[in-house]
PDB file of C-alpha atoms in Angstrom:
ATOM      1  CA  GLY A   1     210.903 135.071  90.404  1.00 83.00           C
ATOM      2  CA  ASN A   2     209.784 132.346  88.067  1.00 89.00           C
ATOM      3  CA  SER A   3     211.968 129.253  87.905  1.00 94.00           C
ATOM      4  CA  VAL A   4     212.094 125.638  86.778  1.00 96.00           C
ATOM      5  CA  THR A   5     213.930 122.814  88.531  1.00 96.00           C
ATOM      6  CA  GLN A   6     214.655 119.441  86.924  1.00 96.00           C
ATOM      7  CA  MET A   7     216.100 116.273  88.319  1.00 88.00           C
ATOM      8  CA  GLU A   8     219.820 116.017  87.793  1.00 86.00           C
ATOM      9  CA  GLY A   9     221.199 113.674  85.222  1.00 87.00           C
ATOM     10  CA  PRO A  10     222.506 111.815  83.534  1.00 95.00           C
ATOM     11  CA  VAL A  11     219.766 109.226  83.518  1.00 96.00           C
ATOM     12  CA  THR A  12     220.905 105.907  82.082  1.00 97.00           C
ATOM     13  CA  LEU A  13     218.320 103.294  81.158  1.00 97.00           C
ATOM     14  CA  SER A  14     218.147 100.086  79.213  1.00 97.00           C
ATOM     15  CA  GLU A  15     215.966  99.937  76.133  1.00 97.00           C
ATOM     16  CA  GLU A  16     212.267  99.375  76.930  1.00 96.00           C
ATOM     17  CA  ALA A  17     212.624 100.671  80.483  1.00 97.00           C
ATOM     18  CA  PHE A  18     210.159 103.139  82.000  1.00 97.00           C
ATOM     19  CA  LEU A  19     211.272 106.762  82.089  1.00 97.00           C
ATOM     20  CA  THR A  20     210.416 109.552  84.493  1.00 97.00           C
ATOM     21  CA  ILE A  21     212.161 112.922  84.489  1.00 97.00           C
ATOM     22  CA  ASN A  22     210.961 115.167  87.296  1.00 97.00           C
ATOM     23  CA  CYS A  23     210.234 118.848  86.803  1.00 98.00           C
ATOM     24  CA  THR A  24     208.860 121.354  89.296  1.00 97.00           C
ATOM     25  CA  TYR A  25     208.266 125.033  88.819  1.00 96.00           C
ATOM     26  CA  THR A  26     207.743 128.293  90.677  1.00 95.00           C
ATOM     27  CA  ALA A  27     205.636 130.921  88.973  1.00 91.00           C
ATOM     28  CA  THR A  28     203.075 133.614  89.547  1.00 85.00           C
ATOM     29  CA  GLY A  29     199.835 133.341  87.664  1.00 81.00           C
ATOM     30  CA  TYR A  30     199.103 130.461  85.309  1.00 83.00           C
ATOM     31  CA  PRO A  31     202.061 129.567  83.127  1.00 90.00           C
ATOM     32  CA  SER A  32     202.071 127.247  80.160  1.00 91.00           C
ATOM     33  CA  LEU A  33     204.506 124.344  80.585  1.00 94.00           C
ATOM     34  CA  PHE A  34     206.729 122.699  77.992  1.00 96.00           C
ATOM     35  CA  TRP A  35     209.197 119.933  77.412  1.00 97.00           C
ATOM     36  CA  TYR A  36     211.844 120.636  74.805  1.00 97.00           C
ATOM     37  CA  VAL A  37     214.332 118.031  73.571  1.00 97.00           C
ATOM     38  CA  GLN A  38     217.783 118.415  72.078  1.00 95.00           C
ATOM     39  CA  TYR A  39     219.050 115.450  70.083  1.00 94.00           C
ATOM     40  CA  PRO A  40     222.801 115.228  69.424  1.00 91.00           C
ATOM     41  CA  GLY A  41     223.861 117.693  66.751  1.00 88.00           C
ATOM     42  CA  GLU A  42     220.431 119.320  66.487  1.00 90.00           C
ATOM     43  CA  GLY A  43     218.660 122.400  67.820  1.00 90.00           C
ATOM     44  CA  LEU A  44     216.118 122.301  70.617  1.00 93.00           C
ATOM     45  CA  GLN A  45     212.660 121.276  69.509  1.00 94.00           C
ATOM     46  CA  LEU A  46     209.314 121.269  71.215  1.00 94.00           C
ATOM     47  CA  LEU A  47     208.329 117.804  72.444  1.00 97.00           C
ATOM     48  CA  LEU A  48     205.026 118.548  74.172  1.00 97.00           C
ATOM     49  CA  LYS A  49     203.178 121.210  76.098  1.00 95.00           C
ATOM     50  CA  ALA A  50     200.237 121.870  78.429  1.00 95.00           C
ATOM     51  CA  THR A  51     198.528 125.206  78.892  1.00 91.00           C
ATOM     52  CA  LYS A  52     196.369 124.753  81.983  1.00 91.00           C
ATOM     53  CA  ALA A  53     196.000 122.672  85.111  1.00 93.00           C
ATOM     54  CA  ASP A  54     195.265 118.947  84.584  1.00 95.00           C
ATOM     55  CA  ASP A  55     196.075 119.160  80.872  1.00 96.00           C
ATOM     56  CA  LYS A  56     198.149 116.279  79.558  1.00 97.00           C
ATOM     57  CA  GLY A  57     200.628 116.903  76.770  1.00 97.00           C
ATOM     58  CA  SER A  58     201.741 113.946  74.684  1.00 97.00           C
ATOM     59  CA  ASN A  59     203.946 113.239  71.686  1.00 97.00           C
ATOM     60  CA  LYS A  60     206.106 110.347  70.413  1.00 96.00           C
ATOM     61  CA  GLY A  61     205.023 108.175  73.354  1.00 97.00           C
ATOM     62  CA  PHE A  62     206.029 110.797  75.921  1.00 98.00           C
ATOM     63  CA  GLU A  63     203.477 112.294  78.325  1.00 98.00           C
ATOM     64  CA  ALA A  64     203.408 114.975  80.980  1.00 98.00           C
ATOM     65  CA  THR A  65     200.517 116.215  83.124  1.00 98.00           C
ATOM     66  CA  TYR A  66     200.243 119.775  84.418  1.00 97.00           C
ATOM     67  CA  ARG A  67     199.802 119.415  88.204  1.00 96.00           C
ATOM     68  CA  LYS A  68     199.061 122.757  89.761  1.00 93.00           C
ATOM     69  CA  GLU A  69     198.662 121.367  93.280  1.00 94.00           C
ATOM     70  CA  THR A  70     202.220 120.017  93.253  1.00 95.00           C
ATOM     71  CA  THR A  71     203.589 122.593  90.752  1.00 95.00           C
ATOM     72  CA  SER A  72     205.001 119.748  88.675  1.00 97.00           C
ATOM     73  CA  PHE A  73     205.195 118.635  85.049  1.00 98.00           C
ATOM     74  CA  HIS A  74     207.010 115.299  85.114  1.00 98.00           C
ATOM     75  CA  LEU A  75     207.935 113.685  81.805  1.00 98.00           C
ATOM     76  CA  GLU A  76     207.170 109.975  81.372  1.00 98.00           C
ATOM     77  CA  LYS A  77     207.523 107.310  78.722  1.00 98.00           C
ATOM     78  CA  GLY A  78     206.539 103.707  79.104  1.00 97.00           C
ATOM     79  CA  SER A  79     209.249 102.127  76.973  1.00 96.00           C
ATOM     80  CA  VAL A  80     212.304 104.095  75.915  1.00 97.00           C
ATOM     81  CA  GLN A  81     214.339 103.469  72.784  1.00 97.00           C
ATOM     82  CA  VAL A  82     217.985 104.136  71.993  1.00 97.00           C
ATOM     83  CA  SER A  83     216.802 106.939  69.702  1.00 96.00           C
ATOM     84  CA  ASP A  84     215.362 108.766  72.738  1.00 97.00           C
ATOM     85  CA  SER A  85     218.876 109.509  73.966  1.00 97.00           C
ATOM     86  CA  ALA A  86     218.985 113.300  74.196  1.00 97.00           C
ATOM     87  CA  VAL A  87     218.900 116.243  76.603  1.00 96.00           C
ATOM     88  CA  TYR A  88     215.431 117.127  77.883  1.00 98.00           C
ATOM     89  CA  PHE A  89     214.497 120.617  79.083  1.00 97.00           C
ATOM     90  CA  CYS A  90     211.439 121.588  81.067  1.00 98.00           C
ATOM     91  CA  ALA A  91     210.292 125.176  80.530  1.00 96.00           C
ATOM     92  CA  LEU A  92     207.534 127.625  81.322  1.00 94.00           C
ATOM     93  CA  ASN A  93     205.967 130.590  79.570  1.00 89.00           C
ATOM     94  CA  GLN A  94     204.335 133.095  81.854  1.00 67.00           C
ATOM     95  CA  GLY A  95     200.630 132.823  81.142  1.00 50.00           C
ATOM     96  CA  SER A  96     199.979 136.545  81.045  1.00 55.00           C
ATOM     97  CA  SER A  97     202.696 137.107  78.472  1.00 61.00           C
ATOM     98  CA  ASN A  98     202.269 136.776  74.735  1.00 62.00           C
ATOM     99  CA  THR A  99     205.946 137.033  73.967  1.00 76.00           C
ATOM    100  CA  GLY A 100     206.976 133.390  73.982  1.00 78.00           C
ATOM    101  CA  LYS A 101     209.791 134.237  76.399  1.00 88.00           C
ATOM    102  CA  LEU A 102     210.640 130.919  78.065  1.00 93.00           C
ATOM    103  CA  ILE A 103     212.319 130.036  81.349  1.00 94.00           C
ATOM    104  CA  PHE A 104     214.187 126.735  81.116  1.00 96.00           C
ATOM    105  CA  GLY A 105     215.373 124.201  83.630  1.00 96.00           C
ATOM    106  CA  GLN A 106     218.982 123.078  83.549  1.00 96.00           C
ATOM    107  CA  GLY A 107     218.306 120.039  81.379  1.00 96.00           C
ATOM    108  CA  THR A 108     218.457 116.300  82.019  1.00 97.00           C
ATOM    109  CA  THR A 109     220.587 114.035  79.855  1.00 96.00           C
ATOM    110  CA  LEU A 110     219.025 110.685  79.005  1.00 97.00           C
ATOM    111  CA  GLN A 111     221.154 107.849  77.724  1.00 97.00           C
ATOM    112  CA  VAL A 112     219.412 104.680  76.590  1.00 97.00           C
ATOM    113  CA  LYS A 113     221.539 101.573  76.136  1.00 96.00           C
ATOM    114  CA  PRO A 114     220.582  98.680  73.847  1.00 95.00           C
TER     115      PRO A 114
ATOM    116  CA  GLY B   1     217.099 125.144  54.309  1.00 54.00           C
ATOM    117  CA  ALA B   2     213.785 125.367  56.123  1.00 80.00           C
ATOM    118  CA  GLY B   3     215.145 125.691  59.662  1.00 92.00           C
ATOM    119  CA  VAL B   4     216.793 128.441  61.711  1.00 95.00           C
ATOM    120  CA  SER B   5     220.339 128.971  60.514  1.00 96.00           C
ATOM    121  CA  GLN B   6     223.132 130.353  62.684  1.00 97.00           C
ATOM    122  CA  THR B   7     226.631 131.367  61.706  1.00 97.00           C
ATOM    123  CA  PRO B   8     229.342 130.815  62.624  1.00 97.00           C
ATOM    124  CA  SER B   9     228.839 127.479  64.308  1.00 96.00           C
ATOM    125  CA  ASN B  10     232.059 128.003  66.237  1.00 97.00           C
ATOM    126  CA  LYS B  11     233.934 131.186  67.066  1.00 97.00           C
ATOM    127  CA  VAL B  12     237.149 131.445  69.041  1.00 98.00           C
ATOM    128  CA  THR B  13     238.285 134.932  69.946  1.00 97.00           C
ATOM    129  CA  GLU B  14     240.586 136.706  72.342  1.00 97.00           C
ATOM    130  CA  LYS B  15     239.537 138.666  75.366  1.00 97.00           C
ATOM    131  CA  GLY B  16     238.677 142.243  74.440  1.00 97.00           C
ATOM    132  CA  LYS B  17     237.759 141.535  70.822  1.00 98.00           C
ATOM    133  CA  TYR B  18     234.458 142.304  69.082  1.00 98.00           C
ATOM    134  CA  VAL B  19     232.217 139.460  67.890  1.00 98.00           C
ATOM    135  CA  GLU B  20     229.143 139.224  65.671  1.00 98.00           C
ATOM    136  CA  LEU B  21     226.828 136.222  65.560  1.00 98.00           C
ATOM    137  CA  ARG B  22     224.238 135.896  62.837  1.00 98.00           C
ATOM    138  CA  CYS B  23     220.790 134.309  62.809  1.00 98.00           C
ATOM    139  CA  ASP B  24     218.603 133.611  59.789  1.00 97.00           C
ATOM    140  CA  PRO B  25     215.115 132.665  61.036  1.00 97.00           C
ATOM    141  CA  ILE B  26     212.459 130.551  59.367  1.00 95.00           C
ATOM    142  CA  SER B  27     210.842 132.512  56.564  1.00 94.00           C
ATOM    143  CA  GLY B  28     207.684 134.259  57.701  1.00 91.00           C
ATOM    144  CA  HIS B  29     208.434 134.063  61.422  1.00 93.00           C
ATOM    145  CA  THR B  30     208.021 137.554  62.818  1.00 92.00           C
ATOM    146  CA  ALA B  31     209.269 136.723  66.321  1.00 94.00           C
ATOM    147  CA  LEU B  32     212.981 136.132  66.895  1.00 96.00           C
ATOM    148  CA  TYR B  33     214.804 135.314  70.129  1.00 96.00           C
ATOM    149  CA  TRP B  34     218.368 135.099  71.350  1.00 97.00           C
ATOM    150  CA  TYR B  35     219.229 132.813  74.248  1.00 97.00           C
ATOM    151  CA  ARG B  36     222.548 131.954  75.869  1.00 97.00           C
ATOM    152  CA  GLN B  37     223.381 128.463  77.146  1.00 96.00           C
ATOM    153  CA  SER B  38     226.308 127.911  79.453  1.00 94.00           C
ATOM    154  CA  LEU B  39     227.763 124.455  79.986  1.00 90.00           C
ATOM    155  CA  GLY B  40     225.407 122.241  81.961  1.00 88.00           C
ATOM    156  CA  GLN B  41     222.683 124.869  82.095  1.00 92.00           C
ATOM    157  CA  GLY B  42     219.441 125.519  80.293  1.00 94.00           C
ATOM    158  CA  PRO B  43     219.061 128.342  77.795  1.00 96.00           C
ATOM    159  CA  GLU B  44     218.728 131.827  79.315  1.00 96.00           C
ATOM    160  CA  PHE B  45     216.722 134.509  77.539  1.00 94.00           C
ATOM    161  CA  LEU B  46     218.605 137.500  76.171  1.00 96.00           C
ATOM    162  CA  ILE B  47     216.348 139.434  73.795  1.00 95.00           C
ATOM    163  CA  TYR B  48     213.134 139.142  71.798  1.00 93.00           C
ATOM    164  CA  PHE B  49     212.276 140.874  68.521  1.00 94.00           C
ATOM    165  CA  GLN B  50     208.826 141.291  67.082  1.00 92.00           C
ATOM    166  CA  GLY B  51     209.473 142.440  63.536  1.00 90.00           C
ATOM    167  CA  THR B  52     212.309 144.951  63.461  1.00 91.00           C
ATOM    168  CA  GLY B  53     211.991 146.189  67.020  1.00 90.00           C
ATOM    169  CA  ALA B  54     213.367 144.745  70.236  1.00 90.00           C
ATOM    170  CA  ALA B  55     210.202 144.085  72.235  1.00 88.00           C
ATOM    171  CA  ASP B  56     212.058 142.808  75.297  1.00 90.00           C
ATOM    172  CA  ASP B  57     215.796 143.125  75.917  1.00 93.00           C
ATOM    173  CA  SER B  58     215.637 142.489  79.645  1.00 91.00           C
ATOM    174  CA  GLY B  59     217.967 139.505  79.445  1.00 93.00           C
ATOM    175  CA  LEU B  60     220.964 141.279  77.947  1.00 96.00           C
ATOM    176  CA  PRO B  61     223.596 141.068  80.710  1.00 95.00           C
ATOM    177  CA  ASN B  62     225.187 144.487  80.168  1.00 94.00           C
ATOM    178  CA  ASP B  63     225.772 147.191  77.575  1.00 95.00           C
ATOM    179  CA  ARG B  64     228.499 145.189  75.833  1.00 97.00           C
ATOM    180  CA  PHE B  65     225.719 143.121  74.283  1.00 97.00           C
ATOM    181  CA  PHE B  66     223.565 144.497  71.495  1.00 96.00           C
ATOM    182  CA  ALA B  67     221.329 142.933  68.851  1.00 97.00           C
ATOM    183  CA  VAL B  68     219.712 144.233  65.687  1.00 96.00           C
ATOM    184  CA  ARG B  69     217.174 143.032  63.167  1.00 96.00           C
ATOM    185  CA  PRO B  70     217.012 145.880  60.649  1.00 94.00           C
ATOM    186  CA  GLU B  71     214.710 144.322  58.051  1.00 93.00           C
ATOM    187  CA  GLY B  72     212.670 142.072  60.293  1.00 90.00           C
ATOM    188  CA  SER B  73     214.383 138.903  59.159  1.00 94.00           C
ATOM    189  CA  VAL B  74     218.086 138.257  59.784  1.00 97.00           C
ATOM    190  CA  SER B  75     219.391 139.264  63.198  1.00 98.00           C
ATOM    191  CA  THR B  76     222.897 139.918  64.458  1.00 98.00           C
ATOM    192  CA  LEU B  77     224.010 139.644  68.078  1.00 98.00           C
ATOM    193  CA  LYS B  78     226.993 141.892  68.748  1.00 98.00           C
ATOM    194  CA  ILE B  79     229.328 141.531  71.696  1.00 98.00           C
ATOM    195  CA  GLN B  80     231.913 144.217  72.399  1.00 97.00           C
ATOM    196  CA  ARG B  81     235.066 143.842  74.499  1.00 97.00           C
ATOM    197  CA  THR B  82     234.496 140.139  74.989  1.00 98.00           C
ATOM    198  CA  GLU B  83     235.295 138.571  78.362  1.00 97.00           C
ATOM    199  CA  ARG B  84     236.044 134.960  79.236  1.00 96.00           C
ATOM    200  CA  GLY B  85     232.693 134.759  81.002  1.00 96.00           C
ATOM    201  CA  ASP B  86     230.950 135.372  77.664  1.00 97.00           C
ATOM    202  CA  SER B  87     231.973 131.879  76.532  1.00 97.00           C
ATOM    203  CA  ALA B  88     228.770 129.936  75.876  1.00 97.00           C
ATOM    204  CA  VAL B  89     226.524 128.642  73.124  1.00 97.00           C
ATOM    205  CA  TYR B  90     224.353 131.421  71.741  1.00 98.00           C
ATOM    206  CA  LEU B  91     221.026 130.114  70.489  1.00 97.00           C
ATOM    207  CA  CYS B  92     218.646 131.796  68.115  1.00 97.00           C
ATOM    208  CA  ALA B  93     214.986 130.841  67.813  1.00 96.00           C
ATOM    209  CA  SER B  94     212.046 132.045  65.797  1.00 95.00           C
ATOM    210  CA  SER B  95     208.296 131.670  66.063  1.00 94.00           C
ATOM    211  CA  TYR B  96     205.194 132.386  64.009  1.00 90.00           C
ATOM    212  CA  PHE B  97     202.872 132.313  67.022  1.00 86.00           C
ATOM    213  CA  PRO B  98     204.913 133.466  70.043  1.00 83.00           C
ATOM    214  CA  LYS B  99     201.904 133.193  72.333  1.00 81.00           C
ATOM    215  CA  THR B 100     201.964 129.406  71.936  1.00 83.00           C
ATOM    216  CA  GLY B 101     205.514 129.149  73.282  1.00 84.00           C
ATOM    217  CA  GLU B 102     206.532 126.999  70.328  1.00 90.00           C
ATOM    218  CA  LEU B 103     209.958 128.194  69.338  1.00 93.00           C
ATOM    219  CA  PHE B 104     212.133 126.780  66.579  1.00 94.00           C
ATOM    220  CA  PHE B 105     215.780 126.795  67.545  1.00 95.00           C
ATOM    221  CA  GLY B 106     218.939 126.837  65.512  1.00 95.00           C
ATOM    222  CA  GLU B 107     221.918 124.679  66.404  1.00 94.00           C
ATOM    223  CA  GLY B 108     223.675 127.563  68.044  1.00 96.00           C
ATOM    224  CA  SER B 109     226.950 129.430  67.772  1.00 98.00           C
ATOM    225  CA  ARG B 110     229.586 128.263  70.233  1.00 97.00           C
ATOM    226  CA  LEU B 111     231.673 131.220  71.409  1.00 98.00           C
ATOM    227  CA  THR B 112     234.977 130.653  73.175  1.00 98.00           C
ATOM    228  CA  VAL B 113     236.817 133.650  74.582  1.00 97.00           C
ATOM    229  CA  LEU B 114     240.455 132.934  75.393  1.00 96.00           C
TER     230      LEU B 114
END
């Protein structure tokens, strides 16, 4: 079945460090890929997405490129801030489905220290 | 408020009791989802409504779980004969364009079964 695997956390970085959170997926067909973020005390919110191979999603300085050949969608940011501290979830939406039913990874906690 | 609202935010109950969790989606969003998030895991899909009808209930774990959305807006997740393994955060999300995979999540209802 379809699944998403993320690197285990927590990830602890100093402010202005480079961030990579790895995400790989298993799916039939051509899924859309997402990164959702959960800030402390808030609900999950969409950070970025990509709908087809080689697409790059970007938002708030974060980027992720849909790599079909490696079935990956790694999240990157060049310079993290304390305010980026949150839990990050990689997810997929089966491309043939119009329901918005998502499969999530287990989440990666990021802690950024000043 | 403008976001997805869930009540109660916390519910502690005893094994065997009946529980109801309520979700008030963003106005105008026809799609509504329930997910369950266990500690250290990503959200797992339970059920999806399009309007008043359950379009996909494949994630409900067993017949103790039931959800309704009688007027196409507010939804209630009902759990009968609760078990300790039901303890989790129950998340509600809504969407205007489900095909895009952009879901708007509430903060969740934390259920603890003693």
